[in-house]
Coordinates of C-alpha atoms and ligand atoms in Angstrom, one line a residue:
M266 CA 43.3 18.9 -19.9
L267 CA 40.6 21.5 -19.6
K268 CA 37.4 20.1 -18.4
V269 CA 34.0 21.8 -18.8
S270 CA 31.2 20.6 -16.6
A271 CA 27.8 21.7 -15.6
V272 CA 27.2 23.1 -12.1
A273 CA 24.1 24.7 -10.6
L274 CA 24.3 28.5 -10.6
K275 CA 23.6 28.6 -6.9
D276 CA 26.7 26.5 -6.3
I277 CA 28.8 28.8 -8.4
L278 CA 27.5 31.8 -6.4
K279 CA 28.2 30.0 -3.1
G280 CA 31.9 29.5 -4.0
T281 CA 34.6 32.0 -4.6
D282 CA 35.5 31.2 -8.2
P283 CA 35.6 34.2 -10.6
I284 CA 32.5 34.5 -12.7
A285 CA 33.0 34.9 -16.4
L286 CA 30.3 36.6 -18.6
F287 CA 30.0 37.7 -22.2
A288 CA 29.3 41.3 -22.9
F289 CA 28.1 43.2 -26.0
E290 CA 29.2 46.7 -26.8
E291 CA 25.6 47.6 -25.7
G292 CA 25.8 45.9 -22.3
L293 CA 26.1 42.5 -20.5
A294 CA 25.0 39.4 -22.3
G295 CA 23.1 37.3 -19.8
G296 CA 23.9 37.5 -16.1
S297 CA 20.3 37.9 -15.3
F298 CA 21.0 36.3 -11.9
L299 CA 22.5 39.6 -10.9
S300 CA 20.4 42.5 -9.7
P301 CA 20.0 45.5 -12.1
A302 CA 22.2 47.5 -9.7
A303 CA 24.9 44.9 -9.6
R304 CA 24.9 44.7 -13.4
K305 CA 25.2 48.4 -13.7
S306 CA 28.1 48.6 -11.3
L307 CA 29.8 45.7 -13.1
L308 CA 29.6 47.6 -16.4
A309 CA 30.8 50.7 -14.8
R310 CA 33.9 48.9 -13.4
A311 CA 34.6 47.3 -16.8
K312 CA 34.4 50.7 -18.4
D313 CA 36.9 52.1 -15.9
E314 CA 39.3 49.4 -17.0
G315 CA 38.9 50.4 -20.6
F316 CA 36.6 47.5 -21.6
S317 CA 34.0 48.4 -24.2
G318 CA 32.7 45.0 -25.2
K319 CA 34.5 44.8 -28.5
A320 CA 35.1 41.4 -30.0
G321 CA 38.4 40.0 -28.6
E322 CA 38.5 42.2 -25.5
T323 CA 38.7 40.7 -22.0
V324 CA 38.8 42.3 -18.6
S325 CA 38.9 41.2 -15.0
F326 CA 38.1 43.1 -11.8
L327 CA 36.6 42.8 -8.4
A328 CA 33.0 43.8 -7.9
S329 CA 30.0 43.0 -5.8
D330 CA 27.9 40.1 -6.9
G331 CA 25.1 41.4 -4.7
S332 CA 26.1 39.6 -1.5
K333 CA 29.9 39.7 -1.6
D334 CA 32.9 41.0 -3.5
R335 CA 34.3 38.6 -6.0
R336 CA 36.3 38.6 -9.2
F337 CA 34.4 39.0 -12.5
V338 CA 35.8 38.4 -15.9
L339 CA 34.1 39.7 -19.1
A340 CA 34.8 38.7 -22.7
G341 CA 33.6 41.0 -25.5
L342 CA 31.3 39.9 -28.3
G343 CA 31.1 43.1 -30.2
K344 CA 27.8 44.6 -31.4
K345 CA 24.7 42.7 -30.4
A346 CA 23.3 42.8 -33.9
S347 CA 26.3 41.2 -35.5
S348 CA 27.0 38.7 -32.8
D349 CA 27.0 35.1 -34.0
R350 CA 28.0 31.6 -33.0
E351 CA 31.5 31.8 -34.3
G352 CA 32.0 35.1 -32.5
I353 CA 31.0 33.3 -29.3
R354 CA 33.6 30.6 -29.9
K355 CA 36.3 33.2 -30.5
A356 CA 35.3 35.2 -27.4
A357 CA 35.4 32.1 -25.3
A358 CA 38.9 31.4 -26.8
S359 CA 40.2 34.8 -25.8
L360 CA 38.8 34.2 -22.4
Y361 CA 40.6 30.9 -22.1
K362 CA 43.9 32.2 -23.5
T363 CA 43.9 35.3 -21.4
Y364 CA 43.2 33.7 -18.0
K365 CA 44.4 30.1 -18.3
K366 CA 47.4 30.9 -16.1
R367 CA 45.6 33.0 -13.6
F368 CA 42.6 31.0 -12.4
P369 CA 42.4 27.4 -11.3
S370 CA 38.7 27.4 -12.2
L371 CA 36.0 29.7 -13.4
G372 CA 32.3 29.9 -13.2
F373 CA 31.4 30.6 -16.8
C374 CA 27.9 31.8 -17.5
P375 CA 27.3 32.1 -21.3
H376 CA 24.0 33.7 -22.1
A377 CA 23.4 31.3 -25.1
E378 CA 25.0 28.8 -27.4
I379 CA 26.4 26.6 -24.6
Q380 CA 27.9 24.2 -27.1
A381 CA 29.8 26.9 -29.0
S382 CA 30.9 28.6 -25.8
A383 CA 32.4 25.3 -24.6
E384 CA 33.9 24.6 -28.0
G385 CA 35.7 27.9 -27.9
L386 CA 37.3 27.1 -24.5
L387 CA 38.1 23.5 -25.3
L388 CA 39.5 24.0 -28.8
S389 CA 41.7 26.8 -27.7
S390 CA 43.2 24.7 -25.0
Y391 CA 44.9 22.4 -27.5
E392 CA 48.6 22.0 -27.3
F393 CA 50.8 19.6 -29.2
S394 CA 53.2 18.2 -26.7
K395 CA 54.7 15.1 -28.3
Y396 CA 58.1 16.6 -28.7
K397 CA 58.1 19.6 -26.3
K398 CA 57.2 20.0 -22.6
P399 CA 53.6 21.3 -22.3
E400 CA 53.2 24.8 -21.3
E401 CA 53.5 25.2 -17.5
G402 CA 51.0 26.6 -15.1
V403 CA 47.9 26.2 -17.2
L404 CA 45.7 26.1 -14.2
L405 CA 42.2 26.3 -15.6
A406 CA 41.2 22.8 -14.6
S407 CA 37.5 23.1 -14.9
V408 CA 35.0 25.6 -16.2
L409 CA 31.6 25.6 -14.7
V410 CA 28.7 26.2 -17.0
P411 CA 25.6 26.7 -14.9
W412 CA 22.1 25.6 -15.5
A413 CA 19.5 28.0 -14.1
D414 CA 17.0 25.3 -13.2
A415 CA 16.6 21.5 -13.2
R416 CA 14.8 21.5 -16.6
E417 CA 17.8 23.1 -18.3
R418 CA 20.3 20.7 -16.8
A419 CA 19.9 17.9 -19.3
R420 CA 20.2 20.3 -22.2
C421 CA 23.2 22.0 -20.8
E422 CA 25.0 18.7 -20.1
A423 CA 24.2 17.3 -23.6
S424 CA 25.6 20.5 -25.2
L425 CA 28.8 20.2 -23.1
A426 CA 29.2 16.5 -23.9
K427 CA 28.8 17.2 -27.6
A428 CA 31.4 20.0 -27.4
A429 CA 33.8 17.7 -25.5
L430 CA 33.5 14.8 -28.0
G431 CA 34.0 17.3 -30.8
A432 CA 37.2 18.6 -29.2
E433 CA 38.4 15.1 -28.5
A434 CA 38.0 14.2 -32.2
V435 CA 39.6 17.4 -33.3
F436 CA 42.6 16.9 -30.9
F437 CA 43.1 13.4 -32.1
A438 CA 43.2 14.5 -35.7
R439 CA 45.5 17.5 -34.9
D440 CA 47.9 15.3 -33.0
L441 CA 48.2 12.9 -35.9
V442 CA 48.7 15.7 -38.5
N443 CA 51.3 17.4 -36.3
T444 CA 53.3 14.2 -35.7
A445 CA 56.6 14.1 -37.6
P446 CA 56.3 12.2 -40.9
S447 CA 58.9 9.6 -39.9
D448 CA 56.9 8.9 -36.7
K449 CA 53.7 8.1 -38.5
T450 CA 54.3 5.2 -40.9
P451 CA 51.2 3.7 -42.5
L452 CA 51.5 0.6 -40.3
S453 CA 51.9 2.7 -37.1
L454 CA 48.8 4.7 -38.1
A455 CA 47.0 1.4 -38.7
E456 CA 48.0 0.4 -35.1
A457 CA 46.6 3.6 -33.8
A458 CA 43.4 2.8 -35.7
K459 CA 43.2 -0.7 -34.2
G460 CA 43.2 1.1 -30.8
L461 CA 39.8 2.5 -31.8
A462 CA 38.2 -0.9 -32.0
G463 CA 35.8 -1.6 -29.2
S464 CA 32.2 -1.2 -28.3
G465 CA 30.4 -0.7 -31.6
V466 CA 33.5 -0.2 -33.7
T467 CA 35.4 -2.9 -35.7
V468 CA 38.7 -2.2 -37.4
R469 CA 40.3 -4.2 -40.3
V470 CA 43.7 -3.4 -41.7
I471 CA 44.4 -4.2 -45.3
E472 CA 48.2 -4.7 -45.7
K473 CA 50.2 -4.8 -48.9
E474 CA 49.6 -8.5 -49.8
E475 CA 45.9 -8.3 -49.3
A476 CA 45.8 -5.0 -51.2
A477 CA 47.4 -6.9 -54.1
D478 CA 44.8 -9.7 -53.8
L479 CA 42.1 -7.0 -53.9
R480 CA 43.7 -5.5 -57.0
L481 CA 44.3 -2.1 -55.5
G482 CA 46.8 -1.3 -58.2
S483 CA 46.5 2.4 -58.2
F484 CA 47.1 2.6 -54.4
L485 CA 50.0 0.1 -54.6
G486 CA 51.6 2.1 -57.5
V487 CA 52.1 5.1 -55.2
A488 CA 53.3 2.9 -52.4
R489 CA 56.2 1.5 -54.4
G490 CA 58.3 4.6 -53.7
S491 CA 58.7 3.8 -50.1
V492 CA 60.4 1.0 -48.1
H493 CA 57.6 1.4 -45.5
P494 CA 54.6 -0.7 -46.6
P495 CA 51.2 0.9 -47.1
A496 CA 48.1 0.2 -45.1
L497 CA 44.4 0.7 -45.8
V498 CA 42.2 0.8 -42.7
H499 CA 38.6 0.0 -42.8
L500 CA 36.6 0.9 -39.7
I501 CA 32.9 0.1 -39.2
Y502 CA 30.5 1.6 -36.7
K503 CA 27.2 -0.2 -36.8
P504 CA 24.6 0.7 -34.3
K505 CA 21.4 -1.4 -33.9
G506 CA 18.5 -0.2 -36.0
A507 CA 20.6 2.0 -38.4
K508 CA 18.7 2.6 -41.6
K509 CA 21.4 4.5 -43.6
K510 CA 25.0 3.7 -44.3
I511 CA 27.6 6.4 -44.9
A512 CA 31.2 5.9 -46.0
L513 CA 34.0 8.4 -45.1
V514 CA 37.2 8.1 -47.1
G515 CA 40.4 9.9 -46.1
K516 CA 43.6 10.6 -48.0
G517 CA 46.5 9.4 -45.9
I518 CA 49.8 10.3 -47.6
T519 CA 52.1 10.2 -44.5
F520 CA 54.5 12.4 -46.4
D521 CA 54.2 13.8 -49.9
S522 CA 57.5 14.5 -51.5
G523 CA 55.9 14.6 -54.9
G524 CA 57.7 11.3 -55.7
L525 CA 59.9 11.4 -58.9
S526 CA 58.0 14.5 -59.9
L527 CA 59.7 15.9 -56.8
K528 CA 58.3 19.0 -55.1
P529 CA 60.6 22.0 -54.5
P530 CA 61.9 22.2 -50.9
Q531 CA 59.4 24.9 -49.8
G532 CA 56.5 22.9 -51.2
M533 CA 57.5 20.0 -49.1
E534 CA 57.8 21.8 -45.7
T535 CA 54.3 21.1 -44.6
M536 CA 53.7 17.8 -46.5
K537 CA 53.3 15.8 -43.3
C538 CA 49.8 17.3 -43.4
D539 CA 49.0 15.2 -46.4
M540 CA 47.3 12.5 -44.3
A541 CA 44.8 15.0 -42.8
G542 CA 41.9 13.3 -44.5
A543 CA 42.8 10.0 -42.9
A544 CA 43.4 11.7 -39.6
L545 CA 39.9 13.2 -39.8
V546 CA 38.4 9.8 -40.4
L547 CA 40.3 8.3 -37.4
G548 CA 39.3 11.4 -35.3
V549 CA 35.6 10.8 -36.1
F550 CA 35.9 7.1 -35.1
K551 CA 37.6 8.0 -31.9
V552 CA 34.3 9.4 -30.6
L553 CA 31.6 7.7 -32.7
A554 CA 30.6 5.0 -30.3
R555 CA 30.1 7.6 -27.6
L556 CA 28.4 10.2 -29.9
K557 CA 26.0 7.4 -31.0
P558 CA 24.6 8.7 -34.2
K559 CA 21.8 6.5 -35.6
V560 CA 23.6 5.7 -38.8
E561 CA 26.1 3.0 -40.0
V562 CA 29.4 4.5 -40.7
H563 CA 32.3 3.0 -42.7
G564 CA 35.6 4.8 -42.5
Y565 CA 38.5 4.2 -45.0
A566 CA 41.9 5.6 -44.2
V567 CA 44.3 5.0 -47.1
M568 CA 47.9 5.4 -46.1
T569 CA 51.2 5.4 -47.8
Y570 CA 54.3 7.7 -48.2
N571 CA 54.8 9.3 -51.6
L572 CA 58.6 9.1 -52.0
P573 CA 61.0 8.8 -54.9
A574 CA 62.9 5.9 -53.5
A575 CA 62.7 2.1 -53.5
D576 CA 61.1 1.0 -56.8
A577 CA 59.2 4.3 -57.2
Y578 CA 56.4 4.6 -59.8
K579 CA 57.4 6.8 -62.7
P580 CA 55.7 9.3 -65.0
G581 CA 54.5 7.2 -67.9
D582 CA 53.6 4.2 -65.8
V583 CA 50.1 2.8 -66.2
L584 CA 48.2 1.7 -63.1
R585 CA 45.0 -0.4 -63.0
A586 CA 42.5 0.6 -60.2
R587 CA 40.2 -1.9 -58.6
N588 CA 37.3 -1.0 -60.8
G589 CA 39.4 -2.0 -63.8
K590 CA 40.1 1.6 -65.1
T591 CA 43.6 2.1 -66.3
I592 CA 45.5 5.4 -65.4
E593 CA 48.5 6.8 -67.1
V594 CA 50.6 8.6 -64.5
L595 CA 51.9 11.8 -65.9
N596 CA 52.8 13.4 -62.6
T597 CA 53.7 11.3 -59.5
D598 CA 52.8 14.4 -57.4
A599 CA 49.1 13.9 -58.3
E600 CA 49.2 10.8 -56.0
G601 CA 46.2 11.6 -53.7
R602 CA 43.6 10.8 -56.4
L603 CA 45.5 7.5 -57.2
V604 CA 45.3 6.2 -53.6
L605 CA 41.7 7.5 -53.2
A606 CA 40.6 5.8 -56.5
D607 CA 40.9 2.3 -55.0
A608 CA 39.5 3.3 -51.6
L609 CA 36.5 4.9 -53.3
C610 CA 36.0 1.6 -55.3
L611 CA 36.0 -0.4 -52.0
A612 CA 33.6 2.1 -50.4
A613 CA 31.2 2.1 -53.4
E614 CA 31.1 -1.7 -53.4
E615 CA 29.5 -1.6 -49.9
K616 CA 26.6 0.2 -51.6
P617 CA 26.4 3.0 -49.0
D618 CA 23.8 5.8 -49.2
A619 CA 26.6 8.3 -49.4
I620 CA 30.3 8.6 -49.7
V621 CA 32.2 11.6 -48.5
D622 CA 35.9 11.9 -49.1
F623 CA 38.4 14.2 -47.4
A624 CA 41.6 15.0 -49.1
T625 CA 44.4 17.5 -49.1
L626 CA 44.2 17.1 -52.8
T627 CA 45.3 20.3 -54.6
G628 CA 47.3 23.4 -53.9
A629 CA 44.9 25.1 -56.3
V630 CA 42.1 25.0 -53.8
L631 CA 44.2 27.2 -51.5
I632 CA 44.5 29.7 -54.3
A633 CA 40.8 29.6 -55.0
L634 CA 39.3 29.5 -51.5
G635 CA 42.1 30.3 -49.1
S636 CA 42.7 28.6 -45.7
S637 CA 39.3 28.9 -44.2
V638 CA 37.0 27.5 -46.9
T639 CA 36.9 23.9 -47.9
G640 CA 36.2 23.1 -51.6
A641 CA 33.3 20.8 -52.2
M642 CA 32.4 18.9 -55.4
T643 CA 29.5 16.5 -55.8
N644 CA 27.4 14.3 -58.0
D645 CA 24.4 14.8 -55.6
K646 CA 23.2 18.2 -54.6
A647 CA 21.0 16.9 -51.8
L648 CA 23.9 15.2 -50.1
L649 CA 26.0 18.4 -50.4
A650 CA 23.1 20.4 -48.9
R651 CA 23.1 18.1 -45.8
L652 CA 26.9 18.6 -45.4
S653 CA 26.6 22.3 -45.9
S654 CA 24.0 22.7 -43.2
A655 CA 26.3 20.7 -40.8
S656 CA 29.2 22.9 -41.8
R657 CA 27.2 26.0 -41.0
L658 CA 26.5 24.6 -37.5
A659 CA 30.2 23.9 -37.0
D660 CA 31.2 27.2 -38.7
E661 CA 33.7 25.3 -40.9
P662 CA 32.8 26.9 -44.2
L663 CA 32.6 24.9 -47.4
W664 CA 31.9 26.1 -50.9
E665 CA 30.7 24.2 -53.9
L666 CA 33.0 24.1 -57.0
P667 CA 31.7 22.7 -60.3
L668 CA 32.5 19.5 -62.1
P669 CA 32.1 20.9 -65.6
K670 CA 31.2 18.7 -68.5
E671 CA 33.5 20.8 -70.7
Y672 CA 36.5 19.6 -68.6
E673 CA 35.8 15.9 -68.7
E674 CA 37.9 15.5 -71.8
N675 CA 40.9 16.7 -69.7
I676 CA 41.4 13.5 -67.8
K677 CA 40.9 11.1 -70.7
G678 CA 44.2 9.2 -71.2
K679 CA 46.1 8.8 -74.5
I680 CA 47.1 5.2 -73.9
A681 CA 45.0 4.4 -70.8
D682 CA 41.4 5.2 -69.8
L683 CA 42.5 8.1 -67.7
Q684 CA 45.5 10.3 -67.0
N685 CA 46.2 11.6 -63.5
I686 CA 46.6 15.3 -64.4
G687 CA 44.7 17.6 -66.7
K688 CA 45.8 18.5 -70.2
V689 CA 46.1 22.2 -69.7
R690 CA 48.8 22.8 -67.1
G691 CA 47.8 25.1 -64.3
E692 CA 44.1 25.3 -65.2
A693 CA 41.2 24.3 -62.8
G694 CA 43.5 21.9 -60.9
T695 CA 40.9 21.4 -58.1
L696 CA 38.1 20.6 -60.5
I697 CA 40.3 18.1 -62.4
G698 CA 41.0 16.4 -59.1
G699 CA 37.2 16.1 -58.4
L700 CA 36.4 14.9 -62.0
F701 CA 39.1 12.2 -61.6
L702 CA 37.7 10.9 -58.3
R703 CA 34.2 10.8 -59.7
E704 CA 35.3 8.0 -62.0
F705 CA 35.5 5.7 -59.0
V706 CA 32.3 6.1 -57.1
G707 CA 29.9 4.7 -59.7
S708 CA 26.4 5.9 -59.1
V709 CA 26.7 6.3 -55.3
P710 CA 25.9 9.9 -54.0
W711 CA 29.2 11.4 -53.3
V712 CA 30.9 14.6 -52.0
H713 CA 34.6 15.3 -52.4
L714 CA 36.0 17.8 -49.9
D715 CA 39.3 19.3 -50.9
I716 CA 40.8 20.2 -47.5
A717 CA 44.3 21.2 -48.7
G718 CA 43.6 24.8 -47.6
T719 CA 41.7 24.1 -44.4
A720 CA 43.4 21.1 -42.7
W721 CA 46.5 23.0 -42.0
T722 CA 47.4 26.6 -40.8
D723 CA 50.8 28.2 -41.0
S724 CA 49.9 30.7 -38.3
E725 CA 47.7 30.6 -35.2
K726 CA 44.0 30.9 -35.6
P727 CA 41.5 32.0 -32.9
Y728 CA 41.1 28.6 -31.4
C729 CA 43.8 26.7 -33.2
P730 CA 47.6 27.0 -33.0
A731 CA 49.7 26.7 -36.1
G732 CA 49.7 23.2 -37.6
G733 CA 46.9 20.7 -38.1
T734 CA 43.5 22.2 -37.6
G735 CA 41.3 19.2 -37.4
A736 CA 38.9 20.8 -39.9
P737 CA 36.3 19.8 -40.8
V738 CA 35.9 17.1 -38.1
R739 CA 33.1 18.9 -36.3
T740 CA 31.1 19.3 -39.5
V741 CA 31.2 15.5 -40.0
L742 CA 30.1 14.9 -36.4
E743 CA 27.2 17.3 -36.9
Y744 CA 26.4 15.7 -40.3
L745 CA 26.3 12.2 -38.8
S746 CA 24.3 13.3 -35.7
A747 CA 21.6 14.6 -38.0
Y748 CA 20.7 11.1 -39.3
Ligands
BES818 N1 49.3 17.0 -51.3 C1 49.3 17.9 -52.5 C2 48.4 19.0 -52.4 C3 48.6 20.1 -51.3 C4 49.3 21.3 -51.7 C5 48.2 19.9 -50.1 C6 49.5 22.2 -50.7 C7 48.4 20.9 -49.1 C8 49.0 22.0 -49.4 C9 49.0 17.0 -53.7 O1 49.3 15.7 -53.7 C10 49.6 17.6 -54.9 O2 50.8 17.6 -54.9 N2 48.9 18.1 -55.8 C11 49.4 18.7 -57.0 C12 48.6 18.2 -58.1 C13 49.2 18.5 -59.5 C14 50.5 17.7 -59.7 C15 48.2 18.2 -60.5 C16 49.4 20.2 -56.8 O3 48.4 20.7 -56.2 O4 50.3 20.9 -57.3
MN819 MN1 51.3 15.4 -54.3
ZN820 ZN1 49.5 14.9 -51.8

């Protein structure tokens, strides 16, 4: 795997590794260790090769570094005035993708945003190799990010460590999402979760019998459709001296066929991604003990298949969630809210300062916000503001959607307290999902993130191949780090 480490600039200059720099359309970004004459000749060489600094461009050539000839690599950032952190991630990603097979290592000298630069390299190096030989000859073993002086060293290393932990969490989540649905039963995911136990993290697996004792009737209703038993994993990270407690709840439908309200074949093609919320929670816990945020974190990954087999639950069935609320199931394909209902009850009982849930809940959010923006709904604006600023740091956009009073009537049941779909077909599906979930968090500050659009991509993105994206894992890490 690609490794990014900090090395002193003088050591990079001593060696023969190519040196990679960013460049704006207006000129080099950074590279102040080069003489003005060297910088000028570098740009002239780049221009000869047709490089103009536009975003996405890369170029490689031989030039003098002032003392000897060596290879330089430039990656374009576009116009200086419009350059931003996400542009830096993307430029670093083009750098990695273009030269990964050419150079065994590289002296990378970003002018700023060390963390984002490293994230671009690391995240674009992801490959899912469970079922296929990994790409051969990917030689970029280490990338050297220099610190100019001793004072900068600690800062540089901290940024790189944060980027590496973020990438590790993202890769863990992507791997789980990309895994074939038959290869990730709820119990096997629970086993994977147990593997995360260790220094600072405890893991408890609630299996079917215990779930029944806990009266998780809504969750167990969905699970009846599969011969593979469900599992609800509760992970706890509890650092000494933590003053706040946060609960993260992830939807973990290991395959969503729709159940008896069966999806059409096309709608099912990507439904192995329906456990992305749970994968995100597990990804976060993979790195939490090393990231060391000063906050207690409870993770809930609630896992089951949604299948029309076994003794499947049926439209018309009435389920009773842990908080006593009864739910008339009118559509077995609105199963995510049913499994989350019980998990949210458990989370709320711990009396955390905040609950954040992550769920590939509705196809409607993809229509509303597309595949780059997560839909957010909340009962607490201040909590959402904290998450939003974390999401801006990670450049994983989220956008608030309302929970309108006018629509509350929509989820009131005829013969039960609630029904699991709205009364007007095809209207405000994402908001209805959010309103339904709110019924299970009591008065705890809560944010619901509908990641149905963002957790999966059908086509390659700048630093993510097609498949699971791992979004918004980095947002959560930034959010927790800010406590
Ligand atoms: N898992 C799906 C939502 C989904 C759709 C995720 C597309 C990722 C991509 C969810 O369980 C579902 O089926 N939702 C229904 C709800 C409806 C029956 C109220 C939907 O969106 O159609
Ligand atoms: Mn569904
Ligand atoms: Zn689903």
